[in-house]
């Protein structure tokens, strides 16, 4: 996760010096927000995928958290992301903006000082190169996803991710690649860091937005599937509908489009990447590399 510089509050700080104090409130209480964005190498240099939507969500997460005034405008954040990629000389990379608080210790956010950092690093296939091709094995987690009125599901609030860490760590220890999380009512919500889709009899389904993070990849995938001639039905999905699906795939900034070959030791369809996932991956990677019909609309080129 190395880079030469990390952007902090308008300064480019050498990697080794980009540290925080032990009494940083966000460390103790998890009040903060982050984003995950990817840039891809294209013929015209590095291009950031849907940067505007990610920055809107970043600022929106702070609003959900209750921060009264975000310290930077969206334009300033955009310039900072571009600068950080340029100074590190990356083409393809992952981009991690973080809003964190330090200063007075305590549960009162208004007494703490907000800061923003932007780190970048080169990140390969999130669930493994093999996973992208062959599919991964997922476990339905025994940990429940957040109730919508506990810590909110639309915002990438740092503390929310303790829930994902519980699920992901147990899944990996048990020999799976990723955890699928059910909402408090028992319907399929999302994975620890991805949204989920299933295909049954040629129709694509995905859980409605109420109890999940509104993934930007999810939104892109719905559009790309439309371009491929598939309509996507957003409706509550039960665990056994996953078991009966012809195909299941997960998507997210880090995970891109990753097929699921097995869930709870039950093969999904015939246990390998299906035709819808394959066609979608091809179109997705074509798009992020600047070679798709949607590329112009979705890519922000780093000058
Ligand atoms: N759900 C969750 C819970 C989630 O964290 C992500 C992204 C998504 C869905 C997909 O959202 P989007 O990236 O907008 O398509 N997870 C980020 C963090 C991964 C991590 O391990 O850290 C990501 O993919 O960047």
CSV table of C-alpha atoms and ligand atoms in Angstrom, one decimal:
chain,number,residue,atom,x,y,z
A,1,UNK,CA,0.0,0.0,0.0
A,2,UNK,CA,3.0,2.2,-0.5
A,3,UNK,CA,3.2,5.5,-2.3
A,4,UNK,CA,5.6,8.4,-2.2
A,5,UNK,CA,3.1,10.9,-0.8
A,6,UNK,CA,-0.2,11.1,1.0
A,7,UNK,CA,-2.2,14.2,0.8
A,8,UNK,CA,-3.2,15.6,4.2
A,9,UNK,CA,-5.1,18.9,4.6
A,10,UNK,CA,-3.6,20.3,1.4
A,11,UNK,CA,0.0,19.2,2.0
A,12,UNK,CA,1.8,16.3,0.3
A,13,UNK,CA,3.4,14.4,3.2
A,14,UNK,CA,6.0,11.7,2.6
A,15,UNK,CA,4.6,8.3,3.2
A,16,UNK,CA,6.5,7.4,6.4
A,17,UNK,CA,5.6,10.7,8.0
A,18,UNK,CA,1.8,10.4,7.3
A,19,UNK,CA,0.9,9.3,10.8
A,20,UNK,CA,-1.7,10.4,13.4
A,21,UNK,CA,-1.6,10.7,17.3
A,22,UNK,CA,-2.8,8.0,19.6
A,23,UNK,CA,-5.5,10.3,20.9
A,24,UNK,CA,-7.1,10.7,17.5
A,25,UNK,CA,-10.9,10.5,18.2
A,26,UNK,CA,-11.6,8.5,15.0
A,27,UNK,CA,-9.3,5.8,16.2
A,28,UNK,CA,-11.2,5.4,19.4
A,29,UNK,CA,-14.8,5.9,18.4
A,30,UNK,CA,-14.9,5.3,14.6
A,31,UNK,CA,-16.5,8.6,13.7
A,32,UNK,CA,-15.1,9.5,10.3
A,33,UNK,CA,-15.9,8.6,6.7
A,34,UNK,CA,-14.0,7.3,3.7
A,35,UNK,CA,-14.2,6.6,0.0
A,36,UNK,CA,-12.8,3.9,-2.2
A,37,UNK,CA,-12.1,5.0,-5.8
A,38,UNK,CA,-10.1,3.4,-8.6
A,39,UNK,CA,-8.0,4.9,-11.4
A,40,UNK,CA,-7.2,2.8,-14.4
A,41,UNK,CA,-4.4,3.0,-17.0
A,42,UNK,CA,-5.8,4.0,-20.4
A,43,UNK,CA,-4.3,5.1,-23.7
A,44,UNK,CA,-4.6,8.7,-22.5
A,45,UNK,CA,-3.0,8.0,-19.1
A,46,UNK,CA,-4.5,7.5,-15.7
A,47,UNK,CA,-8.3,7.9,-15.7
A,48,UNK,CA,-10.4,8.0,-12.5
A,49,UNK,CA,-13.7,6.0,-12.6
A,50,UNK,CA,-16.7,8.1,-11.6
A,51,UNK,CA,-14.8,10.5,-9.4
A,52,UNK,CA,-17.6,13.0,-9.2
A,53,UNK,CA,-20.1,10.4,-7.8
A,54,UNK,CA,-17.5,9.2,-5.3
A,55,UNK,CA,-16.8,12.7,-4.0
A,56,UNK,CA,-20.5,13.4,-3.8
A,57,UNK,CA,-20.9,10.3,-1.7
A,58,UNK,CA,-17.8,11.3,0.5
A,59,UNK,CA,-19.4,14.7,1.3
A,60,UNK,CA,-22.7,13.0,1.7
A,61,UNK,CA,-21.2,10.5,4.3
A,62,UNK,CA,-20.0,13.5,6.3
A,63,UNK,CA,-23.5,15.0,6.1
A,64,UNK,CA,-25.1,11.7,7.4
A,65,UNK,CA,-22.4,11.7,10.2
A,66,UNK,CA,-23.5,15.2,11.1
A,67,UNK,CA,-20.4,17.3,10.2
A,68,UNK,CA,-21.7,20.8,9.9
A,69,UNK,CA,-19.2,22.1,7.4
A,70,UNK,CA,-17.1,19.9,5.2
A,71,UNK,CA,-13.6,21.5,5.1
A,72,UNK,CA,-13.2,21.2,1.3
A,73,UNK,CA,-15.4,21.7,-1.7
A,74,UNK,CA,-15.9,19.0,-4.2
A,75,UNK,CA,-13.7,20.8,-6.7
A,76,UNK,CA,-10.9,21.1,-4.2
A,77,UNK,CA,-11.1,17.4,-3.5
A,78,UNK,CA,-11.0,16.6,-7.2
A,79,UNK,CA,-7.9,18.7,-7.7
A,80,UNK,CA,-6.3,17.0,-4.6
A,81,UNK,CA,-7.1,13.5,-6.0
A,82,UNK,CA,-5.5,14.4,-9.3
A,83,UNK,CA,-2.5,15.9,-7.6
A,84,UNK,CA,-1.9,12.9,-5.4
A,85,UNK,CA,-2.1,10.5,-8.4
A,86,UNK,CA,0.3,12.7,-10.4
A,87,UNK,CA,2.9,13.2,-7.7
A,88,UNK,CA,3.0,9.4,-7.0
A,89,UNK,CA,3.3,8.6,-10.7
A,90,UNK,CA,0.5,6.0,-10.7
A,91,UNK,CA,-1.5,4.9,-13.7
A,92,UNK,CA,-3.8,2.3,-12.3
A,93,UNK,CA,-4.3,2.8,-8.5
A,94,UNK,CA,-6.8,2.7,-5.6
A,95,UNK,CA,-7.7,6.1,-4.1
A,96,UNK,CA,-8.7,6.3,-0.4
A,97,UNK,CA,-10.0,9.7,0.8
A,98,UNK,CA,-10.5,9.7,4.6
A,99,UNK,CA,-12.3,12.2,6.9
A,100,UNK,CA,-11.0,11.9,10.4
A,101,UNK,CA,-11.2,13.8,13.7
A,102,UNK,CA,-8.6,14.7,16.3
A,103,UNK,CA,-8.3,17.3,19.0
A,104,UNK,CA,-10.5,17.2,22.1
A,105,UNK,CA,-11.1,13.5,23.1
A,106,UNK,CA,-14.8,12.6,23.6
A,107,UNK,CA,-18.0,11.7,21.9
A,108,UNK,CA,-18.9,15.2,21.0
A,109,UNK,CA,-17.9,15.6,17.3
A,110,UNK,CA,-18.4,19.4,17.5
A,111,UNK,CA,-15.5,19.6,19.9
A,112,UNK,CA,-13.1,17.8,17.6
A,113,UNK,CA,-11.2,19.0,14.5
A,114,UNK,CA,-12.0,17.5,11.1
A,115,UNK,CA,-9.1,16.6,8.7
A,116,UNK,CA,-9.0,15.0,5.3
A,117,UNK,CA,-6.4,12.7,3.9
A,118,UNK,CA,-6.0,11.1,0.4
A,119,UNK,CA,-3.9,8.0,0.0
A,120,UNK,CA,-3.2,6.1,-3.2
A,121,UNK,CA,-1.7,2.7,-3.8
A,122,UNK,CA,-1.5,0.0,-6.4
A,123,UNK,CA,-4.2,-2.6,-5.6
A,124,UNK,CA,-4.6,-5.8,-7.6
A,125,UNK,CA,-7.7,-8.0,-7.8
A,126,UNK,CA,-9.5,-7.6,-4.4
A,127,UNK,CA,-10.7,-11.2,-4.2
A,128,UNK,CA,-7.7,-12.6,-6.2
A,129,UNK,CA,-6.9,-12.9,-9.9
A,130,UNK,CA,-8.2,-16.4,-9.8
A,131,UNK,CA,-11.5,-15.2,-8.3
A,132,UNK,CA,-12.1,-12.8,-11.2
A,133,UNK,CA,-11.9,-15.8,-13.6
A,134,UNK,CA,-13.1,-18.8,-11.7
A,135,UNK,CA,-15.3,-17.2,-9.1
A,136,UNK,CA,-15.1,-17.2,-5.3
A,137,UNK,CA,-16.7,-19.1,-2.5
A,138,UNK,CA,-18.9,-17.0,-0.2
A,139,UNK,CA,-20.4,-17.7,3.2
A,140,UNK,CA,-23.6,-16.3,4.5
A,141,UNK,CA,-22.4,-14.6,7.6
A,142,UNK,CA,-23.9,-15.1,11.1
A,143,UNK,CA,-23.3,-11.4,11.7
A,144,UNK,CA,-26.3,-9.2,10.8
A,145,UNK,CA,-25.8,-6.1,8.6
A,146,UNK,CA,-26.7,-2.8,10.3
A,147,UNK,CA,-30.3,-1.9,11.0
A,148,UNK,CA,-30.9,1.2,8.9
A,149,UNK,CA,-31.3,3.3,12.0
A,150,UNK,CA,-28.2,2.2,13.8
A,151,UNK,CA,-25.2,3.5,12.0
A,152,UNK,CA,-26.8,4.2,8.6
A,153,UNK,CA,-26.1,2.2,5.5
A,154,UNK,CA,-25.8,4.9,2.8
A,155,UNK,CA,-22.7,6.5,4.3
A,156,UNK,CA,-19.2,5.0,4.3
A,157,UNK,CA,-18.8,5.8,8.0
A,158,UNK,CA,-15.5,4.3,9.3
A,159,UNK,CA,-17.1,2.7,12.5
A,160,UNK,CA,-19.7,0.9,10.3
A,161,UNK,CA,-16.9,-1.3,9.0
A,162,UNK,CA,-16.3,-3.1,12.3
A,163,UNK,CA,-19.4,-5.0,11.2
A,164,UNK,CA,-17.7,-5.9,7.9
A,165,UNK,CA,-14.4,-6.8,9.7
A,166,UNK,CA,-16.2,-9.3,11.9
A,167,UNK,CA,-17.9,-10.9,8.9
A,168,UNK,CA,-14.9,-10.9,6.6
A,169,UNK,CA,-12.4,-12.2,9.2
A,170,UNK,CA,-14.6,-15.1,10.2
A,171,UNK,CA,-15.3,-16.0,6.6
A,172,UNK,CA,-11.6,-16.1,5.7
A,173,UNK,CA,-10.7,-18.1,8.9
A,174,UNK,CA,-13.4,-20.6,7.9
A,175,UNK,CA,-11.9,-21.0,4.5
A,176,UNK,CA,-14.2,-18.8,2.4
A,177,UNK,CA,-13.3,-15.8,0.3
A,178,UNK,CA,-16.0,-13.4,1.4
A,179,UNK,CA,-19.0,-12.9,3.6
A,180,UNK,CA,-22.6,-12.3,2.4
A,181,UNK,CA,-24.5,-10.3,5.0
A,182,UNK,CA,-28.3,-10.4,5.7
A,183,UNK,CA,-30.2,-7.4,6.9
A,184,UNK,CA,-32.0,-7.5,10.3
A,185,UNK,CA,-35.1,-9.0,8.6
A,186,UNK,CA,-33.1,-11.8,7.1
A,187,UNK,CA,-33.0,-10.6,3.5
A,188,UNK,CA,-29.8,-10.5,1.6
A,189,UNK,CA,-28.1,-7.1,2.0
A,190,UNK,CA,-24.6,-7.0,0.6
A,191,UNK,CA,-21.1,-8.4,1.2
A,192,UNK,CA,-18.6,-7.1,3.6
A,193,UNK,CA,-17.3,-4.7,0.9
A,194,UNK,CA,-19.4,-5.4,-2.3
A,195,UNK,CA,-23.0,-5.3,-3.6
A,196,UNK,CA,-24.5,-8.5,-4.8
A,197,UNK,CA,-26.5,-9.6,-7.9
A,198,UNK,CA,-28.1,-12.8,-8.9
A,199,UNK,CA,-29.3,-14.2,-12.3
A,200,UNK,CA,-32.2,-16.6,-12.6
A,201,UNK,CA,-33.8,-17.6,-15.9
A,202,UNK,CA,-32.2,-14.8,-17.7
A,203,UNK,CA,-33.4,-12.0,-15.3
A,204,UNK,CA,-30.9,-10.2,-13.1
A,205,UNK,CA,-31.9,-9.3,-9.5
A,206,UNK,CA,-30.3,-7.2,-6.8
A,207,UNK,CA,-31.5,-6.1,-3.3
A,208,UNK,CA,-33.2,-2.7,-3.1
A,209,UNK,CA,-31.3,0.3,-1.8
A,210,UNK,CA,-33.0,0.6,1.6
A,211,UNK,CA,-30.5,-1.5,3.6
A,212,UNK,CA,-27.3,-1.3,1.6
A,213,UNK,CA,-24.6,1.0,0.5
A,214,UNK,CA,-25.6,2.6,-2.7
A,215,UNK,CA,-22.6,1.3,-4.6
A,216,UNK,CA,-21.3,3.3,-7.5
A,217,UNK,CA,-20.2,0.1,-9.2
A,218,UNK,CA,-23.7,-1.3,-8.6
A,219,UNK,CA,-25.1,1.7,-10.4
A,220,UNK,CA,-22.6,1.3,-13.2
A,221,UNK,CA,-23.4,-2.4,-13.5
A,222,UNK,CA,-27.1,-1.8,-13.7
A,223,UNK,CA,-26.5,0.6,-16.6
A,224,UNK,CA,-24.0,-1.8,-18.4
A,225,UNK,CA,-26.4,-4.7,-18.0
A,226,UNK,CA,-29.0,-2.5,-19.6
A,227,UNK,CA,-26.6,-1.9,-22.5
A,228,UNK,CA,-26.2,-5.7,-22.8
A,229,UNK,CA,-29.9,-6.1,-23.0
A,230,UNK,CA,-30.7,-7.3,-19.4
A,231,UNK,CA,-33.1,-5.5,-17.2
A,232,UNK,CA,-32.3,-5.6,-13.4
A,233,UNK,CA,-35.1,-6.1,-10.9
A,234,UNK,CA,-34.5,-4.5,-7.5
A,235,UNK,CA,-36.4,-6.5,-5.0
A,236,UNK,CA,-35.9,-8.2,-1.6
A,237,UNK,CA,-33.8,-11.4,-2.0
A,238,UNK,CA,-33.8,-14.4,0.4
A,239,UNK,CA,-30.9,-16.6,1.2
A,240,UNK,CA,-32.5,-19.6,-0.6
A,241,UNK,CA,-32.9,-17.5,-3.8
A,242,UNK,CA,-29.1,-17.2,-3.8
A,243,UNK,CA,-28.8,-21.0,-3.5
A,244,UNK,CA,-31.2,-21.4,-6.5
A,245,UNK,CA,-29.6,-18.8,-8.7
A,246,UNK,CA,-28.0,-19.6,-12.1
A,247,UNK,CA,-25.4,-17.0,-11.4
A,248,UNK,CA,-24.3,-14.7,-8.6
A,249,UNK,CA,-21.7,-12.0,-8.8
A,250,UNK,CA,-20.4,-9.3,-6.5
A,251,UNK,CA,-19.3,-5.8,-7.5
A,252,UNK,CA,-17.5,-2.9,-5.9
A,253,UNK,CA,-14.7,-0.5,-6.5
A,254,UNK,CA,-12.1,-2.8,-5.0
A,255,UNK,CA,-13.7,-6.1,-6.1
A,256,UNK,CA,-14.8,-4.7,-9.6
A,257,UNK,CA,-17.0,-7.5,-11.0
A,258,UNK,CA,-16.3,-10.9,-9.3
A,259,UNK,CA,-18.3,-14.0,-10.0
A,260,UNK,CA,-19.4,-16.3,-7.1
A,261,UNK,CA,-18.9,-20.0,-7.8
A,262,UNK,CA,-20.1,-21.4,-4.5
A,263,UNK,CA,-22.2,-20.2,-1.5
A,264,UNK,CA,-22.2,-22.2,1.7
A,265,UNK,CA,-20.7,-25.2,-0.1
A,266,UNK,CA,-23.5,-25.2,-2.7
A,267,UNK,CA,-22.3,-24.6,-6.3
A,268,UNK,CA,-23.9,-21.6,-7.9
A,269,UNK,CA,-25.4,-22.8,-11.2
A,270,UNK,CA,-22.7,-25.1,-12.6
A,271,UNK,CA,-20.1,-23.8,-10.2
A,272,UNK,CA,-18.2,-21.5,-12.4
A,273,UNK,CA,-18.4,-18.0,-13.9
A,274,UNK,CA,-21.6,-17.7,-15.9
A,275,UNK,CA,-22.2,-16.0,-19.2
A,276,UNK,CA,-23.8,-12.9,-17.8
A,277,UNK,CA,-20.9,-12.3,-15.4
A,278,UNK,CA,-18.4,-12.8,-18.2
A,279,UNK,CA,-20.1,-10.4,-20.6
A,280,UNK,CA,-20.5,-7.9,-17.9
A,281,UNK,CA,-16.8,-8.2,-16.9
A,282,UNK,CA,-15.7,-7.7,-20.5
A,283,UNK,CA,-17.8,-4.6,-20.9
A,284,UNK,CA,-16.8,-3.2,-17.4
A,285,UNK,CA,-13.1,-3.6,-18.1
A,286,UNK,CA,-13.4,-2.2,-21.6
A,287,UNK,CA,-15.3,0.8,-20.1
A,288,UNK,CA,-12.8,1.6,-17.3
A,289,UNK,CA,-9.9,1.3,-19.7
A,290,UNK,CA,-11.4,4.0,-21.9
A,291,UNK,CA,-12.6,1.8,-24.7
A,292,UNK,CA,-16.3,1.6,-24.0
A,293,UNK,CA,-19.3,3.7,-25.1
A,294,UNK,CA,-19.7,4.9,-21.5
A,295,UNK,CA,-16.0,5.7,-20.9
A,296,UNK,CA,-16.3,9.4,-21.9
A,297,UNK,CA,-19.1,9.9,-19.4
A,298,UNK,CA,-17.5,8.0,-16.5
A,299,UNK,CA,-13.8,8.6,-16.7
A,300,UNK,CA,-12.0,11.7,-15.4
A,301,UNK,CA,-8.5,11.8,-17.0
A,302,UNK,CA,-5.6,12.9,-14.9
A,303,UNK,CA,-3.9,15.5,-17.0
B,1,LIG,N1,-21.0,-2.4,0.0
B,1,LIG,C1,-20.1,-2.1,0.9
B,1,LIG,C2,-20.3,-2.5,2.3
B,1,LIG,C3,-18.8,-1.6,0.5
B,1,LIG,O1,-17.9,-1.3,1.4
B,1,LIG,C4,-18.6,-1.3,-0.8
B,1,LIG,C5,-17.3,-0.8,-1.3
B,1,LIG,C6,-19.7,-1.6,-1.8
B,1,LIG,C7,-20.8,-2.1,-1.3
B,1,LIG,C8,-19.5,-1.2,-3.2
B,1,LIG,O2,-19.6,0.2,-3.4
B,1,LIG,P1,-18.8,0.9,-4.6
B,1,LIG,O3,-17.4,0.8,-4.3
B,1,LIG,O4,-19.4,2.3,-4.6
B,1,LIG,O5,-19.2,0.2,-5.8
B,1,LIG,N2,-16.2,-1.2,-0.5
B,1,LIG,C9,-15.0,-0.4,-0.6
B,1,LIG,C10,-14.0,-0.8,0.5
B,1,LIG,C11,-13.3,-2.1,0.4
B,1,LIG,C12,-12.2,-2.3,1.5
B,1,LIG,O6,-11.8,-3.4,1.7
B,1,LIG,O7,-11.8,-1.3,2.1
B,1,LIG,C13,-14.3,-0.4,-2.0
B,1,LIG,O8,-14.6,-1.3,-2.8
B,1,LIG,O9,-13.5,0.5,-2.2
